[in-house]
Amino acid sequence: MNDNLDLFSGAAPAAPEPGGAPDKVLAKVQALRAQLNQWAHEYYVLDTPTVPDGEYDRVFQQLQALEGAYPELVTPDSPTQRVIGAVLDGLMPVRHAVPMLSIRTETDNEATGAEAFDARIRKELELAEGAPPVEYVAEPKFDGLAMNLRYENGRLVQATTRGDGEVGEDVTHNIRTIRKIPLSLPEGKGVPPVVEVRGEVYMGRADFVKLNERQQAAGGKSFANPRNAAAGSVRQLDSGIAAQRPLSFFAYGLGEITPAAQGGPDFVTHYAMLQTLRDWGFPVAPQVCIAKGAAELVAFHQRMGAERATLPYEIDGVVYKVNSLAQQRQLGFVSREPRWAVAHKYPAEEMPTRMEGIDIQVGRTGKLTPVARLAPVAVGGVIVTNATLHNLFEIRKKRVRTGDTVVVRRAGDVIPEVVGRVPGDRPAYVPNFRMPAACPICGSAVARPKGEANHRCTGGLFCPAQRKEAILHFAARRAMDIEGLGDKLVDQLVDGHVVRTLPDLYRLGLVALASLDRMAEKSAQNVLDALEKSKKTTLARFLFGLGIRQVGESTAKDLARHFGQLDAIMDASVEQLLQVRDVGPIVAESIHTFFAQPHNREVVEQLRACGVHWEEGAAREQTAQPLAGMTVVLTGTLPTLGRDQAKEMLEAAGAKVSGSVSKKTSYVVAGAEAGSKLVKAEELGVTVLDEAGMLALLAGDAPGAAPAEQG
Ligand code: IVH
């Protein structure tokens, strides 16, 4: 750090001298402030921090200590004075020195809008047809609230909202907490005695999400969108609250300014003025650019439209301004709007409408989604008649009921959603929404797995809504491995009512298959061959293929190994299922519910009748599994077997493969470069095997280790 700042070198501040601070303290305080302002500017405005946070804090505390010792040196623009903890009774009205006008706002088509504006300007400026294109500045239209920042002699003295354009409200106490807004302007850069900088206070998207998370965690209300959050924060009476709200700022114009004749800056263009504001420490959006003629305005509109969704802050349109200030003066104003500027808004992304009812949709995985039926409304340029309510808990949280006016939101390509309800009268008693007990598509029981927010249809492959997904899952490589039965074919088979349930697959004939789109006889035959081949399978693959929720490949293997026979699994009680290794209550419940549905049992019977078969055994847990009840640890690199391969072989033999060695470990199988696990095994006296020893063990040649202790 800068040496000359280190007045105290960590020592306690010297006692104040009677009669005020000595000059050297004043100089020191000023140097500290300049340094802190520079770092803050680099951090908050330029987004390029140059010192670690700890260093900033250290210097900040030094300044605080000095100001504590010499209170007469405290100035309102000191970096220590951003949060002064003022709590006001109300916001004071302030008459603007120069009215804060609005701009003409249009929502039409990007090309015709820009062309019409350009044509108007050229006509007003009486430009000949062949005259060069008019120069404009194109800016994003930030979605926040307009702010007037008044600086006198380089210091922020007042911040006011737009209000009605003539009279706004004094929100200085809150605006001072915004780090992107300088409290003082640099010297030697031509800052005039009076300057009002205008721009938009907004909240970035990421900051908005974080704020809402914090609000929710603290049990406070969450905000509907970043603009509401920004506006609510700016109008807080307690600046301590505003200080915790992550607000930002972009400058885009001027209010009152010392005239050039009295020594103020003599700007020639709007763009040059923005460059100067940037130079004085104000954030100016990087997207702002010069555009020549209508064509470049259209290009800007399109570019911003494409970038919009990925910008770190929300914009609701673009603004075009004539660049030359002389031309601006020539154009003047109509009523309360400048003729030299226009805003082109994107179609609104949020709109209120009446919710006429709640329907239930069943997704490909069986999830029941409540969907709001809406009075048609244009949102973001599209007519919306449905919007998702996600699940029952969201409905409860948002307190929406049929007949309410709700806000619908559409952002980018995502499915429209109901954001919340617009407070208002409810005409009559409307019962609270309930999830149906039976699936509206197939009539199967609806269940909400413990700890989940979503309700699901238990119909599985019986449910038409879940059919395509169920068939694809059944055909998957790790399930029945039916080659050639992919997305497109399944779509055709289900949509054409050729296949309704899994057994229908095995009833497909060559003629029916070959008559489908893009299906030559040769490929139809290939599919039939693959189906035929898939009939001979394993119990584990078959179980996995049924698509029982919570039953993945490894649970299916465990079930097959434990019960040996499908009928035993189908008839097992929840308690019996809980006996299976790694099967907990949620999984057991899911398996039990699945086989309790008569239509699922019917599917299984029909598949067997179609010739699907596997080798069934007795429950093999004790008999056919030489390593049942044992725990084995693998370490190091085996000479021929891969780690997964070895693990699979051990598990197939009934062993549990564990990652750490304890005295309960039955064997440690060690390969090359075995490390601490081998050492531990030797310490604990656990039998250590090499790959050959493991293979011998699997072959039933036990080298005398005891099964692991239980419990
Ligand atoms: S210029 C005389 N530029 O849009 C022109 N306004 O009615 C004054 N806004 O509430 C405004 N982004 O807060 C201007 N780049 C931008 C803007 C912008 C957003 C807001 C402004 C005002 C409204 C215009």
XYZ file of N, CA and C in Angstrom, residues 354-561:
624
model
N -57.223 -12.858 -15.675
C -58.081 -13.602 -14.748
C -57.782 -15.086 -14.846
N -57.682 -15.724 -13.699
C -57.486 -17.169 -13.704
C -58.850 -17.827 -13.655
N -59.150 -18.592 -14.706
C -60.501 -19.156 -14.809
C -60.618 -20.538 -14.213
N -59.511 -21.152 -13.949
C -59.565 -22.482 -13.345
C -58.181 -23.086 -13.267
N -58.105 -24.240 -12.648
C -56.812 -24.933 -12.557
C -56.991 -26.339 -13.131
N -56.220 -26.647 -14.158
C -56.254 -27.984 -14.754
C -55.035 -28.764 -14.281
N -55.101 -30.071 -14.485
C -53.960 -30.903 -14.110
C -53.369 -31.514 -15.366
N -52.049 -31.367 -15.501
C -51.357 -32.021 -16.611
C -50.483 -33.130 -16.054
N -50.423 -34.234 -16.783
C -49.571 -35.329 -16.333
C -48.387 -35.413 -17.288
N -47.204 -35.285 -16.739
C -46.001 -35.272 -17.567
C -45.511 -36.667 -17.917
N -44.461 -36.705 -18.689
C -43.915 -37.981 -19.158
C -43.402 -38.851 -18.024
N -43.073 -38.225 -16.909
C -42.567 -39.019 -15.797
C -43.639 -39.229 -14.729
N -44.888 -38.806 -15.038
C -45.974 -39.043 -14.095
C -46.221 -37.889 -13.143
N -45.412 -36.841 -13.247
C -45.617 -35.702 -12.354
C -46.909 -34.977 -12.718
N -47.720 -34.687 -11.710
C -48.953 -33.935 -11.922
C -48.643 -32.451 -11.741
N -48.867 -31.676 -12.784
C -48.598 -30.241 -12.693
C -49.904 -29.469 -12.756
N -50.199 -28.660 -11.733
C -51.372 -27.802 -11.831
C -51.091 -26.669 -12.813
N -52.007 -26.461 -13.727
C -51.822 -25.441 -14.765
C -52.995 -24.470 -14.711
N -52.675 -23.185 -14.638
C -53.731 -22.173 -14.570
C -54.356 -21.996 -15.945
N -55.688 -22.060 -16.008
C -56.407 -21.730 -17.235
C -56.710 -20.238 -17.164
N -56.281 -19.476 -18.187
C -56.322 -18.013 -18.091
C -57.208 -17.389 -19.145
N -57.760 -16.237 -18.815
C -58.370 -15.423 -19.856
C -57.220 -15.007 -20.768
N -57.339 -15.225 -22.090
C -56.201 -14.995 -22.994
C -55.589 -13.608 -22.813
N -54.253 -13.551 -22.779
C -53.578 -12.278 -22.552
C -52.257 -12.289 -23.323
N -51.882 -11.126 -23.886
C -50.620 -11.052 -24.618
C -49.486 -10.817 -23.633
N -48.564 -11.747 -23.571
C -47.409 -11.591 -22.681
C -46.152 -11.785 -23.521
N -45.296 -10.778 -23.510
C -44.066 -10.873 -24.293
C -44.355 -11.181 -25.752
N -45.461 -10.626 -26.281
C -45.758 -10.768 -27.694
C -46.449 -12.066 -28.075
N -46.821 -12.871 -27.105
C -47.474 -14.152 -27.405
C -48.771 -14.211 -26.599
N -49.819 -14.763 -27.200
C -51.074 -14.898 -26.456
C -50.956 -16.117 -25.541
N -51.142 -15.880 -24.270
C -51.000 -16.948 -23.285
C -52.374 -17.320 -22.734
N -52.664 -18.609 -22.710
C -53.947 -19.059 -22.144
C -53.740 -20.022 -20.979
N -52.500 -20.503 -20.821
C -52.157 -21.418 -19.729
C -50.847 -20.979 -19.115
N -50.711 -21.201 -17.825
C -49.413 -20.937 -17.192
C -49.231 -21.915 -16.047
N -48.020 -22.353 -15.857
C -47.794 -23.370 -14.832
C -47.874 -22.786 -13.425
N -48.390 -23.600 -12.528
C -48.410 -23.251 -11.103
C -47.453 -24.168 -10.344
N -46.701 -24.977 -11.075
C -45.641 -25.863 -10.552
C -46.155 -27.019 -9.697
N -46.644 -26.737 -8.513
C -47.144 -27.823 -7.661
C -48.067 -27.242 -6.587
N -48.632 -28.136 -5.804
C -49.620 -27.716 -4.803
C -49.066 -26.673 -3.839
N -47.802 -26.833 -3.478
C -47.231 -25.947 -2.465
C -47.048 -24.533 -2.993
N -46.742 -24.444 -4.308
C -46.632 -23.122 -4.920
C -47.995 -22.436 -4.930
N -49.045 -23.204 -5.167
C -50.395 -22.619 -5.182
C -50.730 -22.074 -3.797
N -50.399 -22.860 -2.795
C -50.675 -22.437 -1.416
C -49.868 -21.181 -1.084
N -48.596 -21.192 -1.482
C -47.720 -20.071 -1.166
C -48.207 -18.795 -1.847
N -48.631 -18.935 -3.098
C -49.055 -17.747 -3.845
C -50.499 -17.361 -3.540
N -51.190 -18.231 -2.826
C -52.581 -17.969 -2.413
C -53.488 -17.647 -3.580
N -53.306 -18.331 -4.688
C -54.172 -18.049 -5.837
C -55.357 -19.009 -5.861
N -56.507 -18.470 -6.220
C -57.704 -19.298 -6.370
C -58.423 -18.910 -7.648
N -59.232 -19.830 -8.134
C -60.012 -19.570 -9.342
C -60.781 -18.253 -9.195
N -60.740 -17.456 -10.255
C -61.443 -16.173 -10.229
C -60.534 -15.006 -9.885
N -59.364 -15.297 -9.342
C -58.436 -14.220 -8.982
C -57.820 -13.585 -10.232
N -57.396 -12.341 -10.085
C -56.548 -11.737 -11.097
C -55.111 -12.091 -10.726
N -54.419 -12.704 -11.676
C -53.057 -13.147 -11.384
C -52.077 -12.495 -12.347
N -50.812 -12.429 -11.956
C -49.782 -11.898 -12.835
C -49.103 -13.078 -13.526
N -49.048 -13.011 -14.849
C -48.449 -14.088 -15.626
C -47.124 -13.599 -16.174
N -46.131 -14.435 -16.107
C -44.810 -14.031 -16.543
C -44.285 -14.988 -17.602
N -43.665 -14.400 -18.599
C -43.056 -15.190 -19.647
C -41.687 -14.585 -19.866
N -40.631 -15.350 -19.696
C -39.296 -14.815 -19.920
C -38.572 -15.736 -20.884
N -38.204 -15.179 -22.035
C -37.517 -15.992 -23.031
C -38.420 -17.120 -23.489
N -37.828 -18.291 -23.582
C -38.593 -19.402 -24.124
C -39.210 -20.277 -23.054
N -39.100 -19.870 -21.805
C -39.601 -20.754 -20.759
C -41.126 -20.770 -20.740
N -41.670 -21.816 -20.152
C -43.118 -21.966 -20.040
C -43.649 -20.812 -19.186
N -44.742 -20.167 -19.594
C -45.280 -19.075 -18.778
C -45.660 -19.572 -17.389
N -45.455 -18.722 -16.401
C -45.815 -19.125 -15.039
C -46.656 -18.057 -14.366
N -47.429 -18.497 -13.371
C -48.190 -17.551 -12.569
C -47.255 -17.067 -11.464
N -47.026 -15.746 -11.419
C -46.085 -15.194 -10.447
C -46.768 -14.974 -9.097
N -48.000 -14.535 -9.145
C -48.693 -14.267 -7.890
C -50.057 -13.683 -8.194
N -50.753 -13.303 -7.142
C -52.088 -12.764 -7.384
C -52.093 -11.265 -7.146
N -52.933 -10.574 -7.883
C -53.089 -9.145 -7.691
C -54.117 -8.998 -6.580
N -53.740 -8.333 -5.487
C -54.690 -8.244 -4.382
C -55.988 -7.612 -4.858
N -57.079 -8.103 -4.368
C -58.374 -7.569 -4.769
C -59.461 -8.420 -4.168
N -60.694 -8.023 -4.427
C -61.808 -8.749 -3.831
C -61.938 -10.135 -4.428
N -62.355 -11.058 -3.593
C -62.771 -12.361 -4.102
C -64.276 -12.321 -4.046
N -64.925 -12.464 -5.179
C -66.381 -12.278 -5.230
C -67.129 -13.137 -4.214
N -66.836 -14.407 -4.185
C -67.583 -15.282 -3.289
C -66.599 -16.292 -2.734
N -67.084 -17.164 -1.899
C -66.199 -18.173 -1.348
C -65.726 -19.098 -2.464
N -64.424 -19.227 -2.586
C -63.863 -20.149 -3.570
C -63.084 -21.190 -2.789
N -63.423 -22.461 -2.961
C -62.702 -23.471 -2.176
C -61.234 -23.514 -2.559
N -60.411 -23.845 -1.604
C -58.984 -23.980 -1.850
C -58.748 -25.152 -2.793
N -57.751 -25.021 -3.654
C -57.486 -26.072 -4.637
C -56.936 -27.331 -3.960
N -57.376 -28.483 -4.450
C -56.837 -29.758 -3.968
C -56.330 -30.571 -5.139
N -55.311 -31.373 -4.875
C -54.826 -32.273 -5.921
C -55.805 -33.437 -6.023
N -56.049 -33.935 -7.235
C -56.963 -35.074 -7.356
C -56.340 -36.336 -6.747
N -57.212 -37.246 -6.270
C -56.714 -38.487 -5.687
C -56.401 -39.509 -6.776
N -57.015 -39.315 -7.953
C -56.767 -40.249 -9.059
C -56.220 -39.488 -10.257
N -55.371 -40.137 -10.999
C -54.773 -39.512 -12.181
C -55.864 -39.176 -13.199
N -55.932 -37.918 -13.669
C -56.992 -37.553 -14.603
C -56.843 -38.261 -15.958
N -55.696 -38.828 -16.218
C -55.487 -39.497 -17.505
C -55.856 -40.975 -17.419
N -55.374 -41.657 -16.371
C -55.566 -43.110 -16.344
C -56.319 -43.600 -15.114
N -56.611 -42.730 -14.176
C -57.393 -43.146 -13.008
C -56.589 -43.828 -11.914
N -55.288 -44.028 -12.126
C -54.468 -44.668 -11.083
C -54.352 -43.739 -9.870
N -53.958 -44.332 -8.759
C -53.803 -43.544 -7.547
C -52.725 -42.477 -7.730
N -52.947 -41.322 -7.103
C -51.952 -40.254 -7.105
C -51.271 -40.273 -5.745
N -49.956 -40.156 -5.738
C -49.252 -40.180 -4.462
C -48.209 -39.080 -4.447
N -47.910 -38.609 -3.252
C -46.806 -37.654 -3.118
C -45.749 -38.321 -2.258
N -44.643 -38.718 -2.890
C -43.588 -39.371 -2.114
C -43.148 -38.474 -0.960
N -42.853 -39.101 0.157
C -42.435 -38.341 1.346
C -41.288 -37.397 1.009
N -41.393 -36.191 1.491
C -40.306 -35.237 1.311
C -40.254 -34.606 -0.064
N -41.222 -34.936 -0.935
C -41.234 -34.335 -2.269
C -42.373 -33.341 -2.380
N -42.194 -32.333 -3.232
C -43.251 -31.340 -3.402
C -44.250 -31.789 -4.467
N -43.834 -32.724 -5.300
C -44.657 -33.088 -6.451
C -45.536 -34.306 -6.203
N -46.740 -34.224 -6.740
C -47.626 -35.389 -6.737
C -47.357 -36.166 -8.026
N -47.520 -37.473 -7.940
C -47.265 -38.292 -9.122
C -48.347 -39.335 -9.329
N -48.560 -39.646 -10.593
C -49.456 -40.734 -10.950
C -48.687 -42.028 -10.731
N -49.323 -43.001 -10.083
C -48.638 -44.270 -9.839
C -48.887 -45.252 -10.991
N -49.566 -44.767 -12.040
C -49.945 -45.657 -13.146
C -48.784 -46.221 -13.933
N -47.642 -45.528 -13.881
C -46.484 -46.026 -14.608
C -46.816 -46.274 -16.066
N -46.422 -47.460 -16.556
C -46.589 -47.686 -17.993
C -48.032 -47.852 -18.426
N -48.932 -47.989 -17.467
C -50.344 -48.104 -17.814
C -50.901 -46.733 -18.226
N -50.270 -45.669 -17.732
C -50.785 -44.319 -17.957
C -50.348 -43.808 -19.336
N -51.325 -43.463 -20.211
C -50.944 -43.004 -21.555
C -49.970 -41.832 -21.527
N -50.100 -40.977 -20.520
C -49.218 -39.810 -20.454
C -47.769 -40.239 -20.281
N -47.581 -41.378 -19.667
C -46.224 -41.817 -19.364
C -45.734 -42.891 -20.325
N -46.606 -43.221 -21.283
C -46.331 -44.378 -22.137
C -45.018 -44.266 -22.922
N -44.850 -43.139 -23.605
C -43.663 -43.030 -24.464
C -42.381 -43.151 -23.646
N -42.386 -42.417 -22.532
C -41.193 -42.452 -21.680
C -40.977 -43.865 -21.147
N -42.081 -44.521 -20.783
C -41.988 -45.866 -20.219
C -41.421 -46.844 -21.261
N -41.864 -46.693 -22.497
C -41.395 -47.609 -23.550
C -39.911 -47.375 -23.822
N -39.532 -46.109 -23.911
C -38.112 -45.801 -24.163
C -37.238 -46.345 -23.041
N -37.715 -46.222 -21.832
C -36.954 -46.727 -20.687
C -36.841 -48.252 -20.753
N -37.937 -48.901 -21.057
C -37.966 -50.365 -21.154
C -36.959 -50.839 -22.211
N -36.886 -50.083 -23.329
C -36.044 -50.493 -24.456
C -34.578 -50.116 -24.270
N -34.295 -49.325 -23.236
C -32.935 -48.786 -23.075
C -31.886 -49.893 -22.990
N -30.686 -49.502 -23.339
C -29.603 -50.477 -23.414
C -29.397 -51.223 -22.099
N -29.478 -50.483 -20.990
C -29.222 -51.131 -19.705
C -30.442 -51.868 -19.168
N -31.585 -51.713 -19.882
C -32.785 -52.462 -19.483
C -32.947 -53.632 -20.457
N -33.955 -53.594 -21.325
C -34.178 -54.742 -22.202
C -33.305 -54.707 -23.460
N -32.622 -53.599 -23.667
C -31.655 -53.476 -24.761
C -32.272 -53.814 -26.118
N -33.314 -53.082 -26.477
C -33.966 -53.313 -27.776
C -33.414 -52.297 -28.771
N -32.506 -52.735 -29.584
C -31.839 -51.817 -30.504
C -32.805 -51.321 -31.571
N -32.709 -50.051 -31.892
C -33.528 -49.499 -32.965
C -34.862 -48.939 -32.496
N -35.215 -49.175 -31.238
C -36.484 -48.643 -30.737
C -36.213 -47.300 -30.048
N -36.106 -46.261 -30.858
C -35.742 -44.946 -30.323
C -36.927 -43.988 -30.316
N -36.613 -42.735 -29.956
C -37.596 -41.638 -29.891
C -38.628 -41.607 -31.011
N -38.085 -41.512 -32.229
C -38.954 -41.269 -33.390
C -39.911 -42.425 -33.592
N -39.384 -43.641 -33.462
C -40.207 -44.822 -33.675
C -41.286 -44.915 -32.585
N -40.877 -44.648 -31.348
C -41.844 -44.726 -30.244
C -42.952 -43.679 -30.435
N -42.561 -42.472 -30.869
C -43.570 -41.439 -31.151
C -44.610 -41.964 -32.130
N -44.122 -42.537 -33.205
C -45.044 -43.020 -34.241
C -45.919 -44.154 -33.719
N -45.300 -45.053 -32.992
C -46.038 -46.225 -32.509
C -47.141 -45.823 -31.531
N -46.814 -44.873 -30.639
C -47.797 -44.478 -29.632
C -48.853 -43.552 -30.250
N -48.381 -42.555 -31.017
C -49.335 -41.615 -31.618
C -50.282 -42.320 -32.583
N -49.775 -43.339 -33.259
C -50.610 -44.069 -34.213
C -51.426 -45.171 -33.547
N -51.401 -45.204 -32.217
C -52.155 -46.214 -31.448
C -51.768 -47.637 -31.811
N -50.556 -47.831 -32.299
C -50.090 -49.180 -32.620
C -49.655 -49.876 -31.328
N -48.994 -49.111 -30.452
C -48.525 -49.673 -29.186
C -49.151 -48.887 -28.038
N -49.837 -49.575 -27.153
C -50.403 -48.913 -25.978
C -49.637 -49.300 -24.727
N -49.329 -50.580 -24.622
C -48.622 -51.042 -23.430
C -47.371 -51.791 -23.869
N -46.508 -52.084 -22.923
C -45.251 -52.757 -23.269
C -45.469 -54.081 -24.012
N -46.419 -54.922 -23.594
C -46.575 -56.194 -24.308
C -46.899 -55.999 -25.792
N -47.555 -54.858 -26.124
C -47.861 -54.612 -27.540
C -46.603 -54.622 -28.397
N -45.476 -54.269 -27.799
C -44.216 -54.258 -28.553
C -43.946 -55.643 -29.134
N -44.219 -56.661 -28.326
C -43.910 -58.020 -28.758
C -44.987 -58.595 -29.672
N -46.027 -57.790 -29.908
C -47.082 -58.246 -30.825
C -46.956 -57.550 -32.172
N -45.928 -56.715 -32.316
C -45.745 -55.998 -33.578
C -45.427 -56.973 -34.699
N -46.005 -56.697 -35.847
C -45.714 -57.532 -37.013
C -44.949 -56.729 -38.047
N -44.361 -57.435 -38.989
C -43.549 -56.787 -40.016
C -44.365 -55.784 -40.835
N -45.581 -56.142 -41.157
C -46.407 -55.281 -42.014
C -46.688 -53.950 -41.312
N -47.091 -54.052 -40.032
C -47.414 -52.829 -39.287
C -46.188 -51.933 -39.166
N -45.043 -52.537 -38.857
C -43.816 -51.752 -38.685
C -43.363 -51.129 -39.998
N -43.374 -51.905 -41.047
C -42.851 -51.425 -42.332
C -43.746 -50.351 -42.931
N -44.976 -50.252 -42.444
C -45.870 -49.240 -43.008
C -45.656 -47.874 -42.359
N -44.801 -47.810 -41.341
C -44.544 -46.527 -40.683
C -43.635 -45.657 -41.548
N -43.691 -44.343 -41.267
C -42.834 -43.389 -41.992
C -41.370 -43.780 -41.885
N -40.665 -43.596 -42.931
C -39.208 -43.789 -42.952
C -38.780 -45.141 -42.349
N -39.555 -46.164 -42.613
C -39.210 -47.467 -42.070
C -39.199 -48.466 -43.230
N -37.983 -48.747 -43.686
C -37.870 -49.723 -44.770
C -38.069 -51.111 -44.175
N -38.371 -52.074 -45.045
C -38.641 -53.425 -44.555
C -37.443 -53.985 -43.803
N -36.254 -53.631 -44.309
C -35.016 -54.121 -43.696
C -34.910 -53.641 -42.238
N -35.130 -52.343 -42.023
C -34.996 -51.850 -40.654
C -36.138 -52.341 -39.780
N -37.315 -52.529 -40.380
C -38.438 -53.090 -39.615
C -38.053 -54.484 -39.125
N -37.428 -55.247 -39.996
C -37.016 -56.598 -39.616
C -35.966 -56.545 -38.503
N -35.059 -55.558 -38.607
C -34.034 -55.410 -37.563
C -34.671 -55.162 -36.198
N -35.701 -54.318 -36.182
C -36.379 -54.029 -34.917
C -37.035 -55.300 -34.382
N -37.675 -56.049 -35.277
C -38.325 -57.298 -34.840
C -37.293 -58.278 -34.282
N -36.130 -58.322 -34.929
C -35.073 -59.223 -34.447
C -34.600 -58.789 -33.058
N -34.463 -57.468 -32.912
C -33.999 -56.948 -31.609
C -35.024 -57.268 -30.527
N -36.294 -57.145 -30.875
C -37.354 -57.471 -29.905
C -37.276 -58.949 -29.525
N -37.090 -59.774 -30.514
C -37.033 -61.212 -30.265
C -35.866 -61.533 -29.333
N -34.737 -60.913 -29.660
C -33.523 -61.165 -28.880
C -33.702 -60.707 -27.422
N -34.441 -59.606 -27.253
C -34.587 -59.030 -25.902
C -35.409 -59.916 -24.974
N -36.154 -60.850 -25.570
C -37.036 -61.688 -24.730
C -36.245 -62.494 -23.703
N -35.058 -62.898 -24.104
C -34.226 -63.631 -23.137
C -33.379 -62.600 -22.389
N -33.678 -62.432 -21.125
C -33.029 -61.356 -20.382
C -32.688 -61.829 -18.969
N -32.466 -60.871 -18.080
C -32.231 -61.236 -16.674
C -33.333 -60.586 -15.837
N -33.542 -61.124 -14.667
C -34.575 -60.566 -13.792
C -34.262 -59.100 -13.459
N -32.965 -58.801 -13.237
C -32.575 -57.438 -12.878
C -32.891 -56.464 -14.010
N -32.553 -56.845 -15.235
C -32.843 -55.968 -16.377
C -34.343 -55.765 -16.537
N -35.078 -56.830 -16.376
C -36.527 -56.752 -16.525
C -37.124 -55.812 -15.471
N -36.688 -55.992 -14.237
C -37.183 -55.145 -13.144
C -36.847 -53.677 -13.389
N -35.616 -53.454 -13.778
C -35.183 -52.081 -14.070
C -36.034 -51.512 -15.199
N -36.279 -52.333 -16.229
C -37.029 -51.893 -17.406
C -38.467 -51.507 -17.094
N -39.028 -52.041 -16.029
C -40.413 -51.711 -15.694
C -40.568 -50.238 -15.298
N -39.469 -49.592 -14.952
C -39.526 -48.153 -14.672
C -40.217 -47.823 -13.364
N -40.058 -48.685 -12.383
C -40.632 -48.402 -11.068
C -39.855 -47.222 -10.491
N -40.576 -46.224 -9.999
C -39.869 -45.067 -9.451
C -38.950 -45.493 -8.322
N -37.813 -44.907 -8.234
C -36.802 -45.182 -7.190
C -36.021 -46.469 -7.439
N -36.424 -47.250 -8.460
C -35.695 -48.498 -8.696
C -34.743 -48.309 -9.878
N -33.521 -47.997 -9.553
C -32.487 -47.846 -10.562
C -31.868 -49.199 -10.836
N -30.828 -49.155 -11.639
C -30.194 -50.395 -12.060
C -29.661 -51.191 -10.866
N -29.044 -50.511 -9.911
C -28.403 -51.279 -8.847
C -29.425 -51.808 -7.849
N -30.508 -51.039 -7.614
C -31.566 -51.570 -6.750
C -32.214 -52.784 -7.416
N -32.385 -52.694 -8.736
C -32.982 -53.833 -9.451
C -32.108 -55.072 -9.268
N -30.796 -54.888 -9.341
C -29.874 -56.014 -9.149
C -30.003 -56.579 -7.742
N -30.053 -55.662 -6.757
C -30.180 -56.106 -5.363
C -31.465 -56.904 -5.155
N -32.545 -56.394 -5.748
C -33.839 -57.080 -5.591
C -33.781 -58.470 -6.210
N -33.213 -58.525 -7.427
C -33.145 -59.805 -8.136
C -32.322 -60.805 -7.329
N -31.217 -60.324 -6.791
C -30.316 -61.183 -6.029
C -30.984 -61.664 -4.739
